[in-house]
Amino acid sequence: MADSGVEAQGRLLHGASSGPEVQAVQRTLQALGHDPGEIDGVYGPDTAAAVRRYQTARRLRVDGLVGPATWQRLSTETGSATRGSRLRKTLVGPIEGADVRQAQERLRMAGFDPGRTDGVYGPDTAAAVRAFQHIHGLTVDGLLGPSPAGRCSPASCGCPTRWPACCAPPRRRWRRPRLSGASSAGIRSTVAAASGRTW
């Protein structure tokens, strides 16, 4: 496992971290000669590559994430912009892969536009996830994947073209498409497997 604690199976899907902590890491990396690209406070591919170079140089675990160990080591560097600050959460770049593409397809089927179906969890995908979560009265954090009991998402509920029972009812009227008996049975079995419910 990497600093983020994300497991290979059923992994948490997320976009890039952003904010002053990322900017502090970028400034420190730049000062140390590891070019993170634009100092914009967004943990994009250039920043992740710079973090990997830094981790290699300092004999840290090379995962491209800034977790407690990497943050602490950065804070010891001369002129570090992270010194005296506490890391609130692991800083990460955007996840990519077949599971992200599948989530994007399901979001689009449900009427939430994730942008390009490219398998990269970018800002448009995160915005679509937040909209999905808002509609269902879920915690709006822009994350998909392993979830607390009672929470569901396009990734965990199978096919959101029909809102499954594990989700809170939508806060606005939503037109549900008609499904054949076979499609309905498939969704029920997927939801049952994900939520432990029986029908």
Tab-separated table of C-alpha atoms in Angstrom:
chain	number	residue	atom	x	y	z
A	1	MET	CA	0.000	0.000	0.000
A	2	ALA	CA	1.068	3.536	-0.691
A	3	ASP	CA	0.958	6.467	1.732
A	4	SER	CA	-2.697	6.989	0.834
A	5	GLY	CA	-3.776	3.613	2.215
A	6	VAL	CA	-5.651	2.873	-1.024
A	7	GLU	CA	-5.915	-0.839	-1.755
A	8	ALA	CA	-5.372	-2.286	-5.221
A	9	GLN	CA	-8.785	-3.970	-5.224
A	10	GLY	CA	-11.832	-1.764	-4.779
A	11	ARG	CA	-9.595	1.282	-4.804
A	12	LEU	CA	-10.719	4.790	-4.017
A	13	LEU	CA	-11.132	6.903	-7.155
A	14	HIS	CA	-10.261	10.570	-6.896
A	15	GLY	CA	-9.055	13.606	-8.750
A	16	ALA	CA	-6.006	15.740	-8.061
A	17	SER	CA	-5.497	17.400	-4.675
A	18	SER	CA	-5.326	21.166	-4.741
A	19	GLY	CA	-4.752	24.059	-2.357
A	20	PRO	CA	-2.017	25.766	-0.342
A	21	GLU	CA	-0.451	22.489	0.833
A	22	VAL	CA	0.120	21.412	-2.770
A	23	GLN	CA	1.536	24.827	-3.595
A	24	ALA	CA	3.961	24.577	-0.641
A	25	VAL	CA	5.140	21.185	-1.905
A	26	GLN	CA	5.585	22.595	-5.415
A	27	ARG	CA	7.640	25.553	-4.144
A	28	THR	CA	9.854	23.257	-2.074
A	29	LEU	CA	10.387	20.836	-4.955
A	30	GLN	CA	11.242	23.697	-7.306
A	31	ALA	CA	13.790	25.087	-4.831
A	32	LEU	CA	15.384	21.629	-4.622
A	33	GLY	CA	15.730	21.341	-8.402
A	34	HIS	CA	12.797	18.991	-9.008
A	35	ASP	CA	10.628	20.917	-11.471
A	36	PRO	CA	6.914	20.454	-10.592
A	37	GLY	CA	5.723	22.553	-13.529
A	38	GLU	CA	3.531	25.585	-12.867
A	39	ILE	CA	3.226	26.574	-9.184
A	40	ASP	CA	-0.566	26.491	-9.327
A	41	GLY	CA	-1.554	24.500	-6.238
A	42	VAL	CA	-2.900	21.603	-8.332
A	43	TYR	CA	-1.324	18.151	-7.955
A	44	GLY	CA	-1.065	17.319	-11.653
A	45	PRO	CA	1.201	14.879	-13.532
A	46	ASP	CA	4.242	17.222	-13.447
A	47	THR	CA	4.005	17.566	-9.676
A	48	ALA	CA	3.593	13.800	-9.239
A	49	ALA	CA	6.677	13.206	-11.427
A	50	ALA	CA	8.684	15.731	-9.387
A	51	VAL	CA	7.601	14.024	-6.159
A	52	ARG	CA	8.759	10.654	-7.527
A	53	ARG	CA	12.151	12.133	-8.425
A	54	TYR	CA	12.453	13.629	-4.939
A	55	GLN	CA	11.450	10.343	-3.282
A	56	THR	CA	14.041	8.475	-5.340
A	57	ALA	CA	16.751	10.990	-4.409
A	58	ARG	CA	15.901	10.755	-0.685
A	59	ARG	CA	15.425	6.968	-0.667
A	60	LEU	CA	11.771	7.252	0.255
A	61	ARG	CA	9.007	4.965	-0.986
A	62	VAL	CA	8.503	6.010	-4.623
A	63	ASP	CA	4.731	6.279	-5.064
A	64	GLY	CA	4.288	9.838	-6.362
A	65	LEU	CA	2.109	10.757	-3.371
A	66	VAL	CA	2.857	13.145	-0.528
A	67	GLY	CA	1.924	11.293	2.631
A	68	PRO	CA	3.260	11.774	6.171
A	69	ALA	CA	6.751	10.374	5.448
A	70	THR	CA	7.350	12.471	2.325
A	71	TRP	CA	5.843	15.596	3.911
A	72	GLN	CA	8.056	15.213	6.991
A	73	ARG	CA	11.186	14.820	4.866
A	74	LEU	CA	10.272	17.840	2.713
A	75	SER	CA	9.829	19.852	5.917
A	76	THR	CA	13.444	19.181	6.916
A	77	GLU	CA	14.840	20.647	3.700
A	78	THR	CA	16.572	24.041	3.774
A	79	GLY	CA	14.068	26.778	2.946
A	80	SER	CA	11.161	24.327	2.857
A	81	ALA	CA	7.743	25.913	2.312
A	82	THR	CA	6.141	23.019	4.226
A	83	ARG	CA	8.127	23.573	7.434
A	84	GLY	CA	5.916	24.286	10.439
A	85	SER	CA	2.771	23.129	8.638
A	86	ARG	CA	0.803	19.958	9.326
A	87	LEU	CA	-0.329	17.657	6.530
A	88	ARG	CA	-4.111	17.255	6.844
A	89	LYS	CA	-4.491	14.523	4.211
A	90	THR	CA	-2.355	12.677	1.692
A	91	LEU	CA	-1.781	14.764	-1.436
A	92	VAL	CA	-2.528	12.860	-4.615
A	93	GLY	CA	-2.710	13.220	-8.363
A	94	PRO	CA	-5.655	12.077	-10.489
A	95	ILE	CA	-6.382	8.346	-10.604
A	96	GLU	CA	-6.659	6.753	-14.036
A	97	GLY	CA	-7.639	3.355	-15.357
A	98	ALA	CA	-10.450	1.124	-16.582
A	99	ASP	CA	-12.409	1.573	-13.342
A	100	VAL	CA	-12.411	5.351	-13.833
A	101	ARG	CA	-13.637	4.918	-17.409
A	102	GLN	CA	-16.432	2.635	-16.171
A	103	ALA	CA	-17.471	5.214	-13.565
A	104	GLN	CA	-17.470	7.931	-16.255
A	105	GLU	CA	-19.701	5.807	-18.494
A	106	ARG	CA	-22.164	5.165	-15.660
A	107	LEU	CA	-22.250	8.820	-14.692
A	108	ARG	CA	-23.006	9.770	-18.297
A	109	MET	CA	-25.764	7.138	-18.499
A	110	ALA	CA	-27.276	8.664	-15.367
A	111	GLY	CA	-27.284	12.154	-16.861
A	112	PHE	CA	-24.174	13.563	-15.147
A	113	ASP	CA	-21.550	14.845	-17.602
A	114	PRO	CA	-18.031	13.671	-16.609
A	115	GLY	CA	-16.376	15.281	-19.634
A	116	ARG	CA	-14.317	13.018	-21.899
A	117	THR	CA	-14.621	9.293	-21.225
A	118	ASP	CA	-10.848	8.943	-21.056
A	119	GLY	CA	-10.271	6.939	-17.872
A	120	VAL	CA	-8.674	9.934	-16.100
A	121	TYR	CA	-10.359	11.291	-12.968
A	122	GLY	CA	-10.115	14.952	-13.904
A	123	PRO	CA	-12.045	18.044	-12.711
A	124	ASP	CA	-15.099	17.310	-14.913
A	125	THR	CA	-15.420	13.792	-13.525
A	126	ALA	CA	-15.071	15.059	-9.949
A	127	ALA	CA	-17.770	17.676	-10.611
A	128	ALA	CA	-20.114	14.996	-12.011
A	129	VAL	CA	-19.523	12.818	-8.940
A	130	ARG	CA	-20.257	15.735	-6.606
A	131	ALA	CA	-23.502	16.421	-8.506
A	132	PHE	CA	-24.485	12.747	-8.191
A	133	GLN	CA	-23.740	12.826	-4.456
A	134	HIS	CA	-25.686	16.055	-3.956
A	135	ILE	CA	-28.769	14.727	-5.760
A	136	HIS	CA	-28.762	11.634	-3.539
A	137	GLY	CA	-28.145	13.396	-0.235
A	138	LEU	CA	-24.727	11.765	0.123
A	139	THR	CA	-21.530	13.262	1.515
A	140	VAL	CA	-20.317	15.593	-1.240
A	141	ASP	CA	-16.590	14.821	-1.401
A	142	GLY	CA	-16.049	13.965	-5.075
A	143	LEU	CA	-14.694	10.501	-4.225
A	144	LEU	CA	-15.821	7.105	-5.559
A	145	GLY	CA	-15.108	3.629	-4.348
A	146	PRO	CA	-15.080	1.725	-1.058
A	147	SER	CA	-17.573	3.521	1.135
A	148	PRO	CA	-19.092	3.554	4.597
A	149	ALA	CA	-22.257	1.533	5.170
A	150	GLY	CA	-25.270	3.210	3.652
A	151	ARG	CA	-23.332	5.161	1.054
A	152	CYS	CA	-23.408	4.322	-2.605
A	153	SER	CA	-22.054	5.694	-5.828
A	154	PRO	CA	-22.054	5.020	-9.565
A	155	ALA	CA	-19.070	2.733	-8.982
A	156	SER	CA	-20.530	0.751	-6.078
A	157	CYS	CA	-24.169	0.447	-7.120
A	158	GLY	CA	-23.807	-1.197	-10.475
A	159	CYS	CA	-25.812	0.814	-12.981
A	160	PRO	CA	-27.276	4.187	-11.942
A	161	THR	CA	-29.635	4.421	-14.929
A	162	ARG	CA	-32.168	3.380	-12.329
A	163	TRP	CA	-31.657	4.695	-8.811
A	164	PRO	CA	-31.066	1.688	-6.538
A	165	ALA	CA	-32.650	1.288	-3.124
A	166	CYS	CA	-29.368	1.905	-1.267
A	167	CYS	CA	-29.387	5.554	-2.383
A	168	ALA	CA	-31.411	8.305	-0.818
A	169	PRO	CA	-34.292	9.405	-3.077
A	170	PRO	CA	-33.340	12.156	-5.522
A	171	ARG	CA	-34.091	15.677	-4.284
A	172	ARG	CA	-35.713	16.577	-7.588
A	173	ARG	CA	-37.918	14.796	-10.075
A	174	TRP	CA	-35.922	12.398	-12.144
A	175	ARG	CA	-37.186	10.480	-15.176
A	176	ARG	CA	-36.369	6.840	-14.741
A	177	PRO	CA	-35.898	4.888	-17.976
A	178	ARG	CA	-37.945	1.731	-18.470
A	179	LEU	CA	-35.884	-1.417	-18.190
A	180	SER	CA	-36.597	-4.922	-19.409
A	181	GLY	CA	-37.111	-7.682	-16.867
A	182	ALA	CA	-33.605	-9.007	-17.534
A	183	SER	CA	-32.021	-5.563	-17.035
A	184	SER	CA	-33.984	-5.005	-13.824
A	185	ALA	CA	-32.912	-8.380	-12.463
A	186	GLY	CA	-29.274	-7.627	-13.300
A	187	ILE	CA	-29.376	-4.300	-11.463
A	188	ARG	CA	-31.083	-5.839	-8.450
A	189	SER	CA	-28.407	-8.548	-8.184
A	190	THR	CA	-25.602	-5.975	-8.560
A	191	VAL	CA	-27.067	-3.742	-5.861
A	192	ALA	CA	-27.712	-6.707	-3.592
A	193	ALA	CA	-24.095	-7.821	-3.934
A	194	ALA	CA	-22.804	-4.317	-3.214
A	195	SER	CA	-25.083	-3.569	-0.280
A	196	GLY	CA	-25.679	-6.996	1.237
A	197	ARG	CA	-29.431	-6.540	0.747
A	198	THR	CA	-31.883	-9.149	-0.451
A	199	TRP	CA	-34.870	-8.388	-2.655
